[in-house]
């Protein structure tokens, strides 16, 4: 049984492009030949037994040769060469039974590994398999089944019972009862009323309802998740690349030991036995299975990790830089006061500011739009909109130039407001938004966005997982940030940051160890990309943040992150455990074969047992979910 890392790190992907069904049949051919040969031998027909074993070996050899040639053309030199030499040597030395066993090991091993990685990646594969292809769109009073690519913002879509919601939008008619378990791991459905936002990828578990599309299908939450899953399935982890390098060293050691045995004894069977025992190497079996198992476990709790490399880095992070709005807070701010400045009235200011904020995805902007709609205000479409991430937004509404943002944006354009740097309501964790119309100060809006209930427990759990330093990085005022994190396990606060300064904060923290940045907004994207590990929080976060991040939390909560760290550490520990134990047993078998203590047939059977053992051990990553979560809650160290 052998394959290269490049061909096995993806979940249930055929090695070297061979279809899975074909590999199952190819595994059956050597098994059939081996059984026919053993039956013929028992009946005294050694000629028929030899022919059956020879044909079984040739079948396996033909498949292996095609794959080796394909990989060599890509510059991929793997331990398949050892299997090729072992099968060819068995035929040349008149050991057809050993050759048939090796052929069965090779083809059966590919099928076994495909099953193991397929089982490990089941959660990620299910996300892709559920992706809808069409939707029922209302057209002139008639429902038509259209391709998702044909949907545009504003389309009214009927979501039937059991349907997967095809695009992001909001409830226009009816009541939506949605099952979000496949995305977030939440067991209980949620109920949404009129105008409430709906995520694509959730399942309608109630009665049919009408959805108004918010964005095209290609830009929806679920489409983004599918792209991230595909990236996770194809990414190659540093540990996997390390396994490739060690695999080449193991290949050289195998050939050296086989050559030494032949030179010392003159017995080619000893050299053949060494090759057989080295076919394959546990190094290239345990790593992909363990890492894909870890990716699948994390996906099952609502944490989408973009490949084994991110999983490995997650296991080693020491510093956490965390954003405030939408991360430590809910990101669902509420307008608590509106101080208008003459000659502007409150309703007119809210209408103009909310109309402009329709073009922004910031949580405070969404809160302002929601407040205006609740008051029944009609919001025209803004034009010539420009947004400065972390500062604010500007544009034209009904022929008037409007700016909405913080003090930094207003200072940049020389708009002078009354002092907004006075004391704030610390308990409410308030934030201030300024509105300017036609270059004149118009209003000071105060929003409340309190700390998440899970904020303190999550940070404490992250500390228990090995995070040694926590830094709050925010674009808000320092007094707001200090009021928010009072009593939390936070070591430092970096306030009043624009995206560039937030990125600089992440880079500076690297002196304290590998940095994990957690954020959800467009202004967090550069910092997420600059960190050793970027984590985007919430499925409705900015698309740029999700693309820049290495990990996306599909559930709108920090709670799964400590559990994901435990899973990552467990996956890495089990992978290394399988590698070193398997390598030790393989090397011991190779030495025994070189000393004449194992025949080629005995070596083949021993190596098959080692391979099965390391794969089953790597699959332990899929188990122990309850134990891992309980250990995270208690703060115990991870155990493989």
Tab-separated table of N, CA and C in Angstrom, residues 285-389:
chain	number	residue	atom	x	y	z
A	285	UNK	N	1.415	7.701	5.041
A	285	UNK	CA	0.040	7.276	5.286
A	285	UNK	C	-0.568	8.005	6.467
A	286	UNK	N	0.170	8.129	7.553
A	286	UNK	CA	-0.394	8.672	8.793
A	286	UNK	C	-0.658	10.171	8.698
A	287	UNK	N	0.261	10.920	8.067
A	287	UNK	CA	0.129	12.376	8.056
A	287	UNK	C	-1.156	12.846	7.372
A	288	UNK	N	-1.420	12.433	6.105
A	288	UNK	CA	-2.634	12.944	5.465
A	288	UNK	C	-3.905	12.507	6.165
A	289	UNK	N	-3.952	11.265	6.637
A	289	UNK	CA	-5.173	10.784	7.292
A	289	UNK	C	-5.431	11.558	8.585
A	290	UNK	N	-4.388	11.783	9.380
A	290	UNK	CA	-4.556	12.518	10.639
A	290	UNK	C	-4.953	13.964	10.387
A	291	UNK	N	-4.308	14.625	9.415
A	291	UNK	CA	-4.622	16.025	9.162
A	291	UNK	C	-6.020	16.197	8.589
A	292	UNK	N	-6.405	15.346	7.643
A	292	UNK	CA	-7.755	15.446	7.089
A	292	UNK	C	-8.790	15.123	8.160
A	293	UNK	N	-8.469	14.193	9.042
A	293	UNK	CA	-9.368	13.903	10.168
A	293	UNK	C	-9.546	15.140	11.040
A	294	UNK	N	-8.446	15.854	11.288
A	294	UNK	CA	-8.545	17.081	12.076
A	294	UNK	C	-9.372	18.147	11.384
A	295	UNK	N	-9.191	18.301	10.074
A	295	UNK	CA	-9.989	19.263	9.316
A	295	UNK	C	-11.465	18.917	9.396
A	296	UNK	N	-11.777	17.633	9.288
A	296	UNK	CA	-13.172	17.192	9.338
A	296	UNK	C	-13.770	17.411	10.720
A	297	UNK	N	-13.009	17.078	11.773
A	297	UNK	CA	-13.493	17.303	13.140
A	297	UNK	C	-13.789	18.772	13.360
A	298	UNK	N	-12.900	19.641	12.892
A	298	UNK	CA	-13.110	21.077	13.075
A	298	UNK	C	-14.335	21.553	12.305
A	299	UNK	N	-14.508	21.067	11.069
A	299	UNK	CA	-15.686	21.459	10.287
A	299	UNK	C	-16.964	21.044	10.991
A	300	UNK	N	-16.917	19.923	11.703
A	300	UNK	CA	-18.098	19.444	12.411
A	300	UNK	C	-18.543	20.336	13.548
A	301	UNK	N	-17.647	21.202	14.060
A	301	UNK	CA	-18.027	22.125	15.137
A	301	UNK	C	-18.127	23.559	14.624
A	302	UNK	N	-18.192	23.715	13.285
A	302	UNK	CA	-18.373	25.039	12.723
A	302	UNK	C	-17.097	25.820	12.523
A	303	UNK	N	-15.959	25.138	12.400
A	303	UNK	CA	-14.676	25.808	12.170
A	303	UNK	C	-14.096	25.278	10.864
A	304	UNK	N	-14.060	26.121	9.835
A	304	UNK	CA	-13.543	25.717	8.535
A	304	UNK	C	-12.090	26.141	8.420
A	305	UNK	N	-11.185	25.167	8.363
A	305	UNK	CA	-9.741	25.416	8.314
A	305	UNK	C	-9.255	25.168	6.891
A	306	UNK	N	-8.542	26.133	6.327
A	306	UNK	CA	-8.114	26.051	4.933
A	306	UNK	C	-6.850	25.213	4.775
A	307	UNK	N	-6.966	23.930	5.064
A	307	UNK	CA	-5.859	23.030	4.789
A	307	UNK	C	-5.029	22.659	5.997
A	308	UNK	N	-4.200	21.625	5.794
A	308	UNK	CA	-3.389	21.101	6.880
A	308	UNK	C	-2.358	22.079	7.402
A	309	UNK	N	-1.861	22.990	6.539
A	309	UNK	CA	-0.885	23.973	7.004
A	309	UNK	C	-1.472	24.884	8.064
A	310	UNK	N	-2.697	25.352	7.835
A	310	UNK	CA	-3.371	26.194	8.827
A	310	UNK	C	-3.650	25.407	10.100
A	311	UNK	N	-3.981	24.118	9.945
A	311	UNK	CA	-4.222	23.279	11.122
A	311	UNK	C	-2.961	23.171	11.974
A	312	UNK	N	-1.816	22.997	11.328
A	312	UNK	CA	-0.553	22.913	12.066
A	312	UNK	C	-0.217	24.229	12.762
A	313	UNK	N	-0.418	25.349	12.060
A	313	UNK	CA	-0.114	26.643	12.677
A	313	UNK	C	-1.051	26.926	13.847
A	314	UNK	N	-2.289	26.480	13.723
A	314	UNK	CA	-3.240	26.670	14.820
A	314	UNK	C	-2.747	25.971	16.080
A	315	UNK	N	-2.110	24.823	15.923
A	315	UNK	CA	-1.612	24.081	17.080
A	315	UNK	C	-0.450	24.793	17.768
A	316	UNK	N	0.209	25.726	17.053
A	316	UNK	CA	1.398	26.347	17.622
A	316	UNK	C	1.280	27.826	17.929
A	317	UNK	N	0.094	28.425	17.818
A	317	UNK	CA	-0.038	29.862	18.072
A	317	UNK	C	0.158	30.183	19.553
A	318	UNK	N	0.755	31.352	19.814
A	318	UNK	CA	1.030	31.778	21.187
A	318	UNK	C	0.454	33.160	21.502
A	319	UNK	N	0.213	33.983	20.463
A	319	UNK	CA	-0.279	35.345	20.669
A	319	UNK	C	-1.608	35.509	19.936
A	320	UNK	N	-2.578	36.127	20.603
A	320	UNK	CA	-3.874	36.413	19.999
A	320	UNK	C	-4.060	37.920	19.895
A	321	UNK	N	-4.253	38.402	18.661
A	321	UNK	CA	-4.663	39.789	18.430
A	321	UNK	C	-6.113	39.733	17.988
A	322	UNK	N	-7.002	40.417	18.712
A	322	UNK	CA	-8.427	40.281	18.463
A	322	UNK	C	-9.078	41.636	18.232
A	323	UNK	N	-9.936	41.699	17.219
A	323	UNK	CA	-10.701	42.898	16.920
A	323	UNK	C	-11.843	43.035	17.928
A	324	UNK	N	-12.423	44.236	18.009
A	324	UNK	CA	-13.513	44.463	18.963
A	324	UNK	C	-14.888	44.268	18.333
A	325	UNK	N	-15.248	45.137	17.382
A	325	UNK	CA	-16.603	45.150	16.843
A	325	UNK	C	-16.899	43.891	16.038
A	326	UNK	N	-17.947	43.178	16.437
A	326	UNK	CA	-18.333	41.959	15.749
A	326	UNK	C	-17.514	40.747	16.134
A	327	UNK	N	-16.535	40.944	17.014
A	327	UNK	CA	-15.679	39.832	17.438
A	327	UNK	C	-15.813	39.624	18.940
A	328	UNK	N	-15.348	40.589	19.724
A	328	UNK	CA	-15.617	40.544	21.161
A	328	UNK	C	-17.034	41.026	21.474
A	329	UNK	N	-17.568	41.884	20.589
A	329	UNK	CA	-18.960	42.298	20.719
A	329	UNK	C	-19.784	41.561	19.683
A	330	UNK	N	-21.101	41.720	19.751
A	330	UNK	CA	-21.970	40.993	18.828
A	330	UNK	C	-21.918	41.554	17.421
A	331	UNK	N	-21.503	42.813	17.279
A	331	UNK	CA	-21.516	43.415	15.960
A	331	UNK	C	-22.919	43.813	15.531
A	332	UNK	N	-23.900	43.688	16.416
A	332	UNK	CA	-25.277	44.090	16.131
A	332	UNK	C	-25.594	45.298	17.002
A	333	UNK	N	-24.971	46.420	16.655
A	333	UNK	CA	-25.101	47.624	17.468
A	333	UNK	C	-26.533	48.149	17.456
A	334	UNK	N	-26.851	48.965	18.454
A	334	UNK	CA	-28.195	49.556	18.591
A	334	UNK	C	-28.044	51.052	18.824
A	335	UNK	N	-28.807	51.818	18.065
A	335	UNK	CA	-28.766	53.265	18.225
A	335	UNK	C	-29.420	53.644	19.549
A	336	UNK	N	-28.678	54.340	20.416
A	336	UNK	CA	-29.225	54.713	21.728
A	336	UNK	C	-29.494	56.209	21.833
A	337	UNK	N	-28.846	57.031	21.000
A	337	UNK	CA	-29.134	58.464	21.019
A	337	UNK	C	-28.675	59.098	19.723
A	338	UNK	N	-29.374	60.181	19.346
A	338	UNK	CA	-29.030	60.925	18.138
A	338	UNK	C	-29.066	62.410	18.463
A	339	UNK	N	-27.883	63.030	18.520
A	339	UNK	CA	-27.792	64.473	18.791
A	339	UNK	C	-27.605	65.193	17.463
A	340	UNK	N	-28.658	65.856	17.000
A	340	UNK	CA	-28.580	66.562	15.719
A	340	UNK	C	-28.123	67.995	15.941
A	341	UNK	N	-27.490	68.541	14.927
A	341	UNK	CA	-26.981	69.907	14.971
A	341	UNK	C	-27.764	70.749	13.970
A	342	UNK	N	-28.196	71.925	14.395
A	342	UNK	CA	-28.991	72.807	13.538
A	342	UNK	C	-28.250	73.064	12.218
A	343	UNK	N	-29.000	73.128	11.118
A	343	UNK	CA	-30.457	73.142	10.999
A	343	UNK	C	-31.076	71.782	10.678
A	344	UNK	N	-30.385	70.693	10.984
A	344	UNK	CA	-30.842	69.375	10.560
A	344	UNK	C	-31.787	68.767	11.594
A	345	UNK	N	-32.830	68.065	11.088
A	345	UNK	CA	-33.742	67.334	11.958
A	345	UNK	C	-33.334	65.875	12.059
A	346	UNK	N	-33.783	65.197	13.113
A	346	UNK	CA	-33.359	63.814	13.363
A	346	UNK	C	-33.782	62.861	12.258
A	347	UNK	N	-35.045	62.941	11.823
A	347	UNK	CA	-35.537	62.011	10.796
A	347	UNK	C	-34.768	62.178	9.492
A	348	UNK	N	-34.508	63.437	9.098
A	348	UNK	CA	-33.801	63.675	7.842
A	348	UNK	C	-32.359	63.176	7.918
A	349	UNK	N	-31.705	63.396	9.049
A	349	UNK	CA	-30.328	62.931	9.205
A	349	UNK	C	-30.273	61.405	9.171
A	350	UNK	N	-31.182	60.746	9.885
A	350	UNK	CA	-31.195	59.283	9.882
A	350	UNK	C	-31.448	58.750	8.474
A	351	UNK	N	-32.355	59.420	7.740
A	351	UNK	CA	-32.646	58.972	6.377
A	351	UNK	C	-31.419	59.087	5.485
A	352	UNK	N	-30.736	60.231	5.527
A	352	UNK	CA	-29.561	60.429	4.673
A	352	UNK	C	-28.419	59.491	5.073
A	353	UNK	N	-28.149	59.396	6.386
A	353	UNK	CA	-27.029	58.558	6.843
A	353	UNK	C	-27.291	57.088	6.573
A	354	UNK	N	-28.522	56.624	6.833
A	354	UNK	CA	-28.844	55.210	6.605
A	354	UNK	C	-28.843	54.878	5.119
A	355	UNK	N	-29.315	55.808	4.285
A	355	UNK	CA	-29.288	55.578	2.844
A	355	UNK	C	-27.852	55.358	2.367
A	356	UNK	N	-26.926	56.190	2.859
A	356	UNK	CA	-25.518	56.024	2.489
A	356	UNK	C	-24.965	54.719	3.029
A	357	UNK	N	-25.318	54.372	4.263
A	357	UNK	CA	-24.761	53.176	4.902
A	357	UNK	C	-25.283	51.875	4.298
A	358	UNK	N	-26.268	51.955	3.413
A	358	UNK	CA	-26.695	50.745	2.701
A	358	UNK	C	-25.546	50.140	1.901
A	359	UNK	N	-24.579	50.991	1.541
A	359	UNK	CA	-23.450	50.532	0.726
A	359	UNK	C	-22.318	49.973	1.569
A	360	UNK	N	-22.451	49.968	2.896
A	360	UNK	CA	-21.388	49.493	3.775
A	360	UNK	C	-21.819	48.212	4.471
A	361	UNK	N	-20.856	47.336	4.702
A	361	UNK	CA	-21.138	46.099	5.423
A	361	UNK	C	-20.763	46.146	6.885
A	362	UNK	N	-20.339	47.319	7.385
A	362	UNK	CA	-19.924	47.428	8.783
A	362	UNK	C	-21.116	47.176	9.699
A	363	UNK	N	-20.887	46.500	10.835
A	363	UNK	CA	-22.006	46.210	11.745
A	363	UNK	C	-22.768	47.457	12.200
A	364	UNK	N	-22.071	48.551	12.458
A	364	UNK	CA	-22.754	49.780	12.868
A	364	UNK	C	-23.590	50.328	11.714
A	365	UNK	N	-23.075	50.212	10.488
A	365	UNK	CA	-23.845	50.657	9.325
A	365	UNK	C	-25.123	49.842	9.190
A	366	UNK	N	-25.013	48.530	9.372
A	366	UNK	CA	-26.212	47.692	9.299
A	366	UNK	C	-27.212	48.069	10.386
A	367	UNK	N	-26.706	48.415	11.575
A	367	UNK	CA	-27.595	48.805	12.669
A	367	UNK	C	-28.331	50.099	12.341
A	368	UNK	N	-27.638	51.048	11.709
A	368	UNK	CA	-28.263	52.317	11.355
A	368	UNK	C	-29.340	52.106	10.292
A	369	UNK	N	-29.051	51.267	9.298
A	369	UNK	CA	-30.042	50.968	8.262
A	369	UNK	C	-31.265	50.293	8.878
A	370	UNK	N	-31.039	49.352	9.783
A	370	UNK	CA	-32.155	48.662	10.425
A	370	UNK	C	-33.008	49.629	11.236
A	371	UNK	N	-32.378	50.564	11.931
A	371	UNK	CA	-33.118	51.552	12.721
A	371	UNK	C	-33.981	52.436	11.821
A	372	UNK	N	-33.428	52.858	10.705
A	372	UNK	CA	-34.186	53.706	9.785
A	372	UNK	C	-35.382	52.959	9.206
A	373	UNK	N	-35.187	51.711	8.850
A	373	UNK	CA	-36.309	50.932	8.313
A	373	UNK	C	-37.368	50.690	9.370
A	374	UNK	N	-36.926	50.468	10.626
A	374	UNK	CA	-37.890	50.289	11.712
A	374	UNK	C	-38.764	51.529	11.874
A	375	UNK	N	-38.183	52.700	11.628
A	375	UNK	CA	-38.943	53.953	11.745
A	375	UNK	C	-39.759	54.256	10.500
A	376	UNK	N	-39.711	53.374	9.519
A	376	UNK	CA	-40.502	53.569	8.318
A	376	UNK	C	-39.943	54.567	7.339
A	377	UNK	N	-38.649	54.872	7.444
A	377	UNK	CA	-38.041	55.854	6.546
A	377	UNK	C	-37.728	55.219	5.189
A	378	UNK	N	-37.972	55.962	4.126
A	378	UNK	CA	-37.649	55.496	2.777
A	378	UNK	C	-36.197	55.838	2.468
A	379	UNK	N	-35.437	54.828	2.070
A	379	UNK	CA	-34.000	55.009	1.855
A	379	UNK	C	-33.681	54.984	0.366
A	380	UNK	N	-33.311	56.146	-0.203
A	380	UNK	CA	-32.930	56.162	-1.621
A	380	UNK	C	-31.589	55.488	-1.828
A	381	UNK	N	-31.285	55.191	-3.076
A	381	UNK	CA	-30.011	54.546	-3.393
A	381	UNK	C	-28.903	55.586	-3.463
A	382	UNK	N	-27.794	55.358	-2.734
A	382	UNK	CA	-26.680	56.318	-2.792
A	382	UNK	C	-25.881	56.152	-4.071
A	383	UNK	N	-25.167	57.189	-4.446
A	383	UNK	CA	-24.325	57.140	-5.645
A	383	UNK	C	-22.921	57.638	-5.304
A	384	UNK	N	-21.978	57.246	-6.168
A	384	UNK	CA	-20.574	57.673	-6.038
A	384	UNK	C	-20.055	57.430	-4.620
A	385	UNK	N	-20.297	56.233	-4.119
A	385	UNK	CA	-19.936	55.900	-2.740
A	385	UNK	C	-18.473	55.466	-2.666
A	386	UNK	N	-17.767	55.965	-1.689
A	386	UNK	CA	-16.406	55.504	-1.396
A	386	UNK	C	-16.333	55.161	0.092
A	387	UNK	N	-15.660	54.079	0.398
A	387	UNK	CA	-15.538	53.658	1.797
A	387	UNK	C	-14.077	53.568	2.178
A	388	UNK	N	-13.741	54.121	3.316
A	388	UNK	CA	-12.391	54.004	3.876
A	388	UNK	C	-12.471	53.014	5.024
A	389	UNK	N	-12.017	51.752	4.826
A	389	UNK	CA	-12.155	50.735	5.877
A	389	UNK	C	-11.586	51.209	7.205
